[in-house]
């Protein structure tokens, strides 16, 4: 078995182009938007700046790194994508500029796999072109989002149409989305609890779909909406996948989407560590630079080791997803689960340490750290809470021991 962490010259060239584009084109605009608070002071100028960045990215061939050429993308595998996502997310707007931001990126994977040809042309094509936005509507206020078998939003068939009633919240992007992928309960008496839900594509706006509010969160009111669904009617042709396959579709979507989050979180953590070291080399206290103090070196060392572990886990999980495309017997759920849990927690720890080394400056909004910290807290429970991943990881480890007399296959199925 070959273990090779080097990339081909073509991929190194792509990574360098992405890096240069992020540093030279996106970062100056990103910094200007933040400095001038453009988003709140001049929304039209803010959108103009962002759309212009997108045009430049498209012209430079840095568009849709996660999609195949058929959809106008760069046709990268998941390992290669890790490299591009990690470069893109070094700035806040990077993923959006390359059109590989959540939740659209996960929705593109989902549509590419589950949609009919007609649905693909109608929804996936414009999403890939960057002319529309989408959202994914699953979580509900009344029941635990961690357990989708509890979903209460209900759809019943009426002739050639479905009538949907329910309540969703924290639906990212819903405020501006042109369509939603909605998961609703359709089966009263399924064979298994996981076979009760079905997914639908909903054009937005639609009668019966009401945005109650954008929910104010730790990082402000930025597009996570509460939605009331009352007698919303959709044609059966808007069903995405088969009846009862909504849970499966959600699981399919979450594999690559969770890992794409990890790739972006690695970029954020790396930025925080760079800032931590930079600050420690410039700040002087009690006779020496912070960088010369053992207490600070431990913060740097722990962050470095955890970032290294994160990169290895993400690369390995991405490798397994790539392998699974040609060999469906290769699993990746466990590796993605472990990576998601570890990277989400690593991100929170590294940003926290960086804030600590910056002192009051780190607590201010003069650096991006405070903003990054507010965003990072979400990582520990969204797309699978820490404890749910731990539960599944433990179940797989116990099963491996029961089945094979060893836990080895559960620890990444590596050759050591
Ligand atoms: C910023 C943001 C964006 C989001 N975007 C979307 C979106 O676009 N679309 C969408 O559908 N949803 C979205 N969500 C919702 C997100 O997916 C849910 O928050 C997540 O699935 C957890 O569900 P919940 O909030 O209902 O928490 P719950 O399921 O109620 O869980 C709460 C806590 O209970 C504990 N817990 C739960 N189950 C177990 C268990 N089995 N064992 C031990 N402990 C357990 C965990 O500590 C967990 O954190 C978003 C959330 C946020 C904050």
XYZ file of C-alpha atoms and ligand atoms in Angstrom:
469
model
C 0.000 0.000 0.000
C 1.397 3.396 -1.001
C 1.157 6.240 1.496
C 1.757 9.416 -0.414
C 0.936 12.864 0.915
C 2.346 14.728 -2.057
C 0.141 16.199 -4.763
C 0.736 16.078 -8.501
C 2.330 19.198 -10.064
C -1.093 20.095 -11.558
C -2.716 20.047 -8.120
C 0.115 21.996 -6.522
C -0.413 24.570 -9.260
C -4.165 24.727 -8.457
C -3.469 25.109 -4.735
C -0.974 27.903 -5.396
C -3.459 29.675 -7.649
C -6.190 29.400 -5.013
C -3.786 30.677 -2.334
C -2.671 33.610 -4.495
C -6.288 34.461 -5.361
C -7.272 34.379 -1.677
C -4.307 36.562 -0.631
C -4.231 39.026 -3.517
C -7.871 39.323 -4.592
C -10.219 38.215 -1.793
C -8.351 39.327 1.326
C -8.136 43.061 0.466
C -11.882 43.171 -0.258
C -12.639 41.028 2.814
C -10.647 43.427 5.016
C -12.284 46.488 3.466
C -15.781 45.053 4.032
C -14.939 44.346 7.686
C -13.185 47.684 8.284
C -15.966 49.805 6.761
C -18.769 47.578 8.168
C -20.017 47.615 4.576
C -22.580 44.901 5.174
C -24.619 47.192 7.454
C -23.640 50.634 6.077
C -23.992 50.066 2.314
C -25.614 46.747 1.382
C -25.590 47.523 -2.362
C -21.845 48.203 -2.383
C -21.297 45.098 -0.236
C -23.109 42.881 -2.747
C -21.350 44.541 -5.698
C -17.959 43.800 -4.149
C -18.844 40.150 -3.498
C -20.391 39.534 -6.905
C -17.355 41.065 -8.559
C -15.122 38.658 -6.621
C -17.253 35.768 -7.863
C -16.910 36.939 -11.463
C -13.139 37.090 -11.066
C -13.022 33.619 -9.502
C -15.061 32.165 -12.359
C -12.819 33.804 -14.954
C -9.765 32.433 -13.146
C -11.239 28.894 -13.316
C -11.524 28.743 -9.527
C -15.189 27.865 -9.350
C -17.069 24.945 -7.771
C -14.034 22.941 -6.644
C -16.354 20.167 -5.396
C -18.330 19.653 -8.628
C -17.500 17.851 -11.862
C -16.716 19.634 -15.121
C -20.196 18.696 -16.369
C -21.567 21.232 -13.878
C -18.895 23.835 -14.511
C -16.733 22.691 -11.612
C -13.064 21.871 -11.116
C -13.722 18.120 -10.813
C -11.591 17.557 -7.722
C -11.783 14.463 -5.515
C -12.347 14.884 -1.769
C -8.651 14.744 -0.852
C -7.910 17.452 -3.407
C -10.959 19.386 -2.287
C -9.596 19.416 1.274
C -6.645 21.389 0.016
C -8.768 23.938 -1.869
C -11.352 24.364 0.903
C -8.597 24.858 3.477
C -7.103 27.649 1.357
C -10.476 29.233 0.556
C -11.618 29.423 4.173
C -8.612 31.425 5.311
C -10.871 34.409 4.620
C -14.503 34.667 5.676
C -15.851 35.169 2.154
C -13.491 32.723 0.396
C -15.854 29.707 0.211
C -18.703 31.911 -1.033
C -16.522 33.450 -3.720
C -15.630 29.978 -5.070
C -19.280 28.861 -4.704
C -18.427 26.058 -2.277
C -20.153 27.446 0.840
C -22.629 25.706 3.132
C -25.444 24.865 2.708
C -25.354 25.202 -1.119
C -22.312 22.950 -1.425
C -24.026 20.055 0.417
C -27.229 20.646 -1.553
C -25.293 20.413 -4.826
C -23.870 17.004 -3.838
C -27.373 15.913 -2.823
C -29.038 17.056 -6.049
C -26.256 15.566 -8.184
C -26.889 12.194 -6.539
C -30.665 12.154 -5.916
C -32.349 14.517 -8.379
C -34.018 13.481 -11.626
C -32.595 14.918 -14.861
C -35.365 17.541 -14.940
C -34.754 18.530 -11.329
C -31.035 18.777 -11.994
C -31.525 21.186 -14.904
C -34.029 23.252 -12.975
C -32.271 23.468 -9.594
C -28.710 22.154 -9.720
C -27.705 24.004 -12.897
C -28.494 27.539 -11.643
C -27.088 26.699 -8.204
C -23.815 25.732 -9.857
C -23.938 28.850 -12.040
C -24.258 30.934 -8.873
C -27.492 32.589 -9.958
C -29.674 31.148 -7.160
C -29.360 30.227 -3.471
C -30.702 27.221 -1.614
C -31.383 25.988 1.900
C -31.858 22.638 3.643
C -34.804 22.461 6.035
C -34.752 19.632 8.551
C -34.452 20.877 12.164
C -37.612 21.627 14.196
C -38.056 23.521 17.475
C -40.405 20.953 19.020
C -38.215 17.837 18.699
C -34.502 16.985 19.008
C -32.746 17.719 15.736
C -30.198 15.074 16.720
C -32.807 12.390 16.030
C -34.485 12.904 12.615
C -36.826 9.957 13.236
C -38.744 12.404 15.484
C -39.509 14.895 12.676
C -43.104 16.134 12.944
C -43.476 18.198 9.790
C -45.974 16.121 7.911
C -46.739 15.618 4.207
C -49.775 13.744 2.905
C -50.614 12.958 -0.689
C -53.644 14.597 -2.309
C -53.940 13.401 -5.908
C -50.790 14.395 -7.738
C -49.812 16.825 -4.998
C -48.393 16.707 -1.482
C -49.759 18.926 1.285
C -47.180 19.868 3.897
C -47.646 21.294 7.397
C -44.974 21.872 10.014
C -42.439 24.073 11.689
C -38.697 24.386 11.008
C -35.977 26.533 12.490
C -32.304 27.432 12.121
C -32.658 27.055 8.371
C -29.495 28.688 7.051
C -29.887 30.806 3.940
C -33.706 30.485 3.978
C -34.080 34.259 3.992
C -32.561 34.581 0.520
C -32.981 31.070 -0.911
C -34.728 30.456 -4.222
C -35.521 26.897 -3.221
C -35.410 24.606 -0.199
C -34.778 20.909 0.208
C -37.324 20.063 2.886
C -37.536 16.852 4.903
C -41.035 15.846 6.070
C -42.690 12.765 7.536
C -44.743 10.894 4.930
C -44.992 7.324 6.246
C -47.266 6.543 9.200
C -46.165 2.992 9.714
C -42.681 2.492 8.225
C -40.733 -0.789 8.411
C -38.004 1.074 10.285
C -38.117 4.477 12.059
C -35.484 5.646 9.535
C -37.877 5.057 6.633
C -40.565 7.577 7.671
C -39.304 10.755 5.960
C -39.276 12.016 2.386
C -37.456 14.999 0.856
C -39.106 17.615 -1.370
C -37.822 20.548 -3.386
C -39.806 23.692 -2.567
C -39.695 26.771 -4.798
C -39.339 29.930 -2.752
C -41.350 31.970 -2.158
C -44.348 29.618 -2.113
C -47.812 30.100 -0.576
C -47.789 28.244 2.754
C -44.072 28.855 3.460
C -43.728 31.756 5.915
C -40.507 33.075 7.351
C -41.377 33.919 10.973
C -38.019 35.554 11.752
C -34.298 35.419 11.257
C -33.099 34.020 14.573
C -30.708 36.220 16.500
C -27.667 34.057 17.370
C -24.306 34.451 19.107
C -22.913 35.743 15.831
C -25.813 38.101 15.087
C -28.865 37.719 12.909
C -27.329 36.269 9.802
C -29.768 34.192 7.889
C -30.835 31.266 10.071
C -34.616 31.392 9.848
C -37.664 30.023 11.601
C -40.234 28.819 9.077
C -43.929 28.040 9.472
C -45.354 25.657 6.891
C -49.131 25.705 6.468
C -50.918 23.719 3.754
C -47.965 24.100 1.412
C -48.737 22.241 -1.821
C -46.079 20.701 -4.062
C -46.420 18.468 -7.094
C -45.211 14.876 -6.747
C -42.563 15.728 -9.358
C -40.943 17.898 -6.631
C -40.208 14.830 -4.527
C -36.447 14.337 -4.210
C -35.656 10.630 -4.053
C -38.110 7.908 -3.156
C -40.792 7.870 -0.491
C -39.248 7.111 2.878
C -35.727 7.918 1.676
C -35.485 11.316 3.386
C -33.354 9.995 6.255
C -30.996 8.241 3.856
C -30.734 11.407 1.766
C -29.906 13.447 4.882
C -27.192 10.960 5.847
C -25.794 10.960 2.318
C -25.709 14.766 2.326
C -24.058 14.996 5.715
C -21.029 12.782 4.961
C -19.210 15.060 2.501
C -20.820 18.213 3.955
C -19.472 17.475 7.449
C -16.018 16.912 6.063
C -16.194 20.133 4.030
C -16.945 21.947 7.323
C -13.828 20.338 8.811
C -11.728 21.541 5.879
C -12.937 25.107 6.426
C -12.449 24.824 10.213
C -8.840 23.749 9.691
C -8.268 26.984 7.775
C -9.821 28.990 10.616
C -7.732 27.212 13.251
C -4.586 27.754 11.211
C -5.356 31.460 11.005
C -5.837 31.557 14.791
C -2.534 29.718 15.364
C -0.663 32.029 12.960
C -2.066 34.981 14.884
C -1.148 33.382 18.217
C 2.494 32.932 17.179
C 2.678 36.362 15.545
C 1.387 38.032 18.702
C 3.703 36.028 20.949
C 6.703 37.200 18.899
C 5.715 40.851 19.286
C 4.453 41.108 22.885
C 6.994 41.642 25.677
C 6.269 41.026 29.347
C 8.299 40.273 32.534
C 11.673 40.360 30.807
C 10.999 38.342 27.636
C 8.760 37.909 24.621
C 5.637 35.813 25.148
C 7.057 33.339 22.602
C 9.939 32.666 25.013
C 7.687 31.690 27.914
C 7.039 28.019 28.509
C 3.386 28.612 29.392
C 2.799 30.205 26.001
C 4.904 27.587 24.177
C 2.603 24.905 25.564
C -0.414 26.700 24.108
C 1.383 26.896 20.761
C 2.576 23.271 20.920
C -0.836 21.860 21.862
C -2.480 23.818 19.056
C 0.161 22.681 16.561
C -0.257 19.011 17.480
C -4.036 19.205 17.367
C -3.983 20.928 13.991
C -1.664 18.219 12.678
C -4.001 15.493 13.984
C -6.946 17.290 12.395
C -5.275 17.498 9.003
C -4.403 13.795 9.041
C -7.930 12.818 10.079
C -9.536 14.980 7.396
C -7.186 13.759 4.674
C -7.809 10.148 5.637
C -11.597 10.536 5.812
C -11.501 12.311 2.412
C -9.383 9.473 1.031
C -11.972 6.960 2.193
C -14.826 8.930 0.596
C -12.845 8.961 -2.666
C -12.215 5.209 -2.392
C -15.890 4.537 -1.738
C -16.831 6.039 -5.119
C -15.211 3.124 -6.965
C -15.618 0.539 -4.198
C -18.913 0.854 -2.282
C -17.662 -1.602 0.368
C -15.272 1.103 1.643
C -17.022 2.864 4.520
C -16.271 6.387 5.679
C -18.992 7.246 8.222
C -16.863 6.462 11.234
C -13.832 8.364 9.953
C -15.974 11.415 9.078
C -17.656 11.229 12.486
C -14.342 11.130 14.341
C -12.909 13.937 12.204
C -16.004 16.101 12.680
C -15.933 15.713 16.463
C -12.187 16.237 16.787
C -11.848 19.184 14.395
C -14.866 21.042 15.829
C -13.399 20.826 19.335
C -9.874 21.594 18.161
C -11.188 24.742 16.455
C -12.774 25.996 19.674
C -9.644 25.252 21.717
C -7.211 26.884 19.278
C -9.237 30.081 18.868
C -9.666 30.264 22.651
C -5.874 29.947 23.177
C -5.216 32.572 20.534
C -7.599 34.983 22.272
C -5.788 34.236 25.547
C -2.392 35.129 24.041
C -3.847 38.353 22.576
C -5.262 39.428 25.955
C -7.756 42.293 25.766
C -7.021 42.751 22.068
C -8.265 39.207 21.442
C -11.515 39.996 23.226
C -12.040 43.116 21.107
C -13.407 43.142 17.584
C -10.187 44.783 16.307
C -8.999 41.299 15.282
C -11.161 38.600 13.602
C -10.723 36.264 16.608
C -13.863 37.301 18.506
C -15.961 36.839 15.383
C -14.332 33.466 14.679
C -14.988 32.329 18.272
C -18.680 33.192 18.039
C -18.988 31.179 14.848
C -16.936 28.235 16.119
C -19.209 27.367 19.049
C -21.832 26.160 16.604
C -19.451 23.503 15.277
C -19.792 21.323 18.387
C -23.476 20.511 17.971
C -24.573 21.314 14.401
C -24.413 18.519 11.802
C -24.248 16.036 14.654
C -23.688 17.033 18.292
C -20.441 15.920 19.957
C -22.270 13.408 22.131
C -24.160 11.845 19.221
C -20.912 11.331 17.311
C -19.342 9.847 20.461
C -22.320 7.515 20.839
C -21.985 6.280 17.234
C -18.188 5.994 17.441
C -18.473 3.930 20.626
C -21.174 1.717 19.084
C -18.930 0.980 16.095
C -15.928 0.275 18.292
C -17.909 -2.137 20.488
C -19.337 -3.822 17.360
C -15.849 -4.185 15.855
C -14.615 -5.886 19.009
C -17.642 -8.174 19.132
C -17.353 -9.093 15.447
C -13.583 -9.345 15.012
C -12.183 -9.654 18.529
C -10.319 -6.379 18.010
C -11.134 -2.655 17.914
C -8.624 -2.079 15.096
C -11.132 -1.692 12.236
C -12.895 1.057 14.200
C -9.793 3.188 14.624
C -9.603 4.296 11.006
C -9.054 0.827 9.556
C -5.401 1.730 9.037
C -2.606 -0.786 8.403
C -1.054 -0.193 11.862
C -25.902 28.351 13.059
C -26.731 27.148 12.811
C -27.086 26.786 11.514
C -27.915 25.694 11.291
N -28.317 25.402 10.011
C -29.244 24.438 9.807
C -29.811 24.242 8.513
O -29.455 24.917 7.539
N -30.777 23.294 8.357
C -31.207 22.515 9.398
O -32.070 21.678 9.199
N -30.682 22.684 10.652
C -29.729 23.630 10.886
N -29.221 23.839 12.142
C -29.695 23.018 13.237
C -28.685 21.962 13.663
O -28.535 21.011 12.662
C -29.184 21.397 14.995
O -28.926 22.366 15.971
C -28.544 20.080 15.372
O -28.941 19.042 14.512
C -28.906 19.690 16.822
O -30.306 19.644 16.978
P -30.995 20.488 18.163
O -30.519 21.882 18.108
O -32.445 20.237 18.092
O -30.389 19.892 19.487
P -30.894 18.582 20.258
O -31.079 17.447 19.315
O -32.018 18.962 21.135
O -29.620 18.281 21.143
C -29.208 19.149 22.208
C -28.074 18.525 22.935
O -28.522 17.311 23.516
C -27.451 16.393 23.565
N -27.872 15.142 22.901
C -28.751 14.966 21.882
N -28.859 13.672 21.564
C -28.021 13.002 22.392
C -27.659 11.638 22.560
N -28.190 10.682 21.794
N -26.767 11.332 23.539
C -26.208 12.288 24.317
N -26.499 13.584 24.188
C -27.399 13.940 23.250
C -26.263 17.049 22.875
O -25.424 17.643 23.870
C -26.896 18.120 22.045
O -26.032 19.224 21.791
C -28.362 24.920 12.387
C -27.972 25.253 13.692
C -27.193 26.368 13.911
C -26.853 26.742 15.320
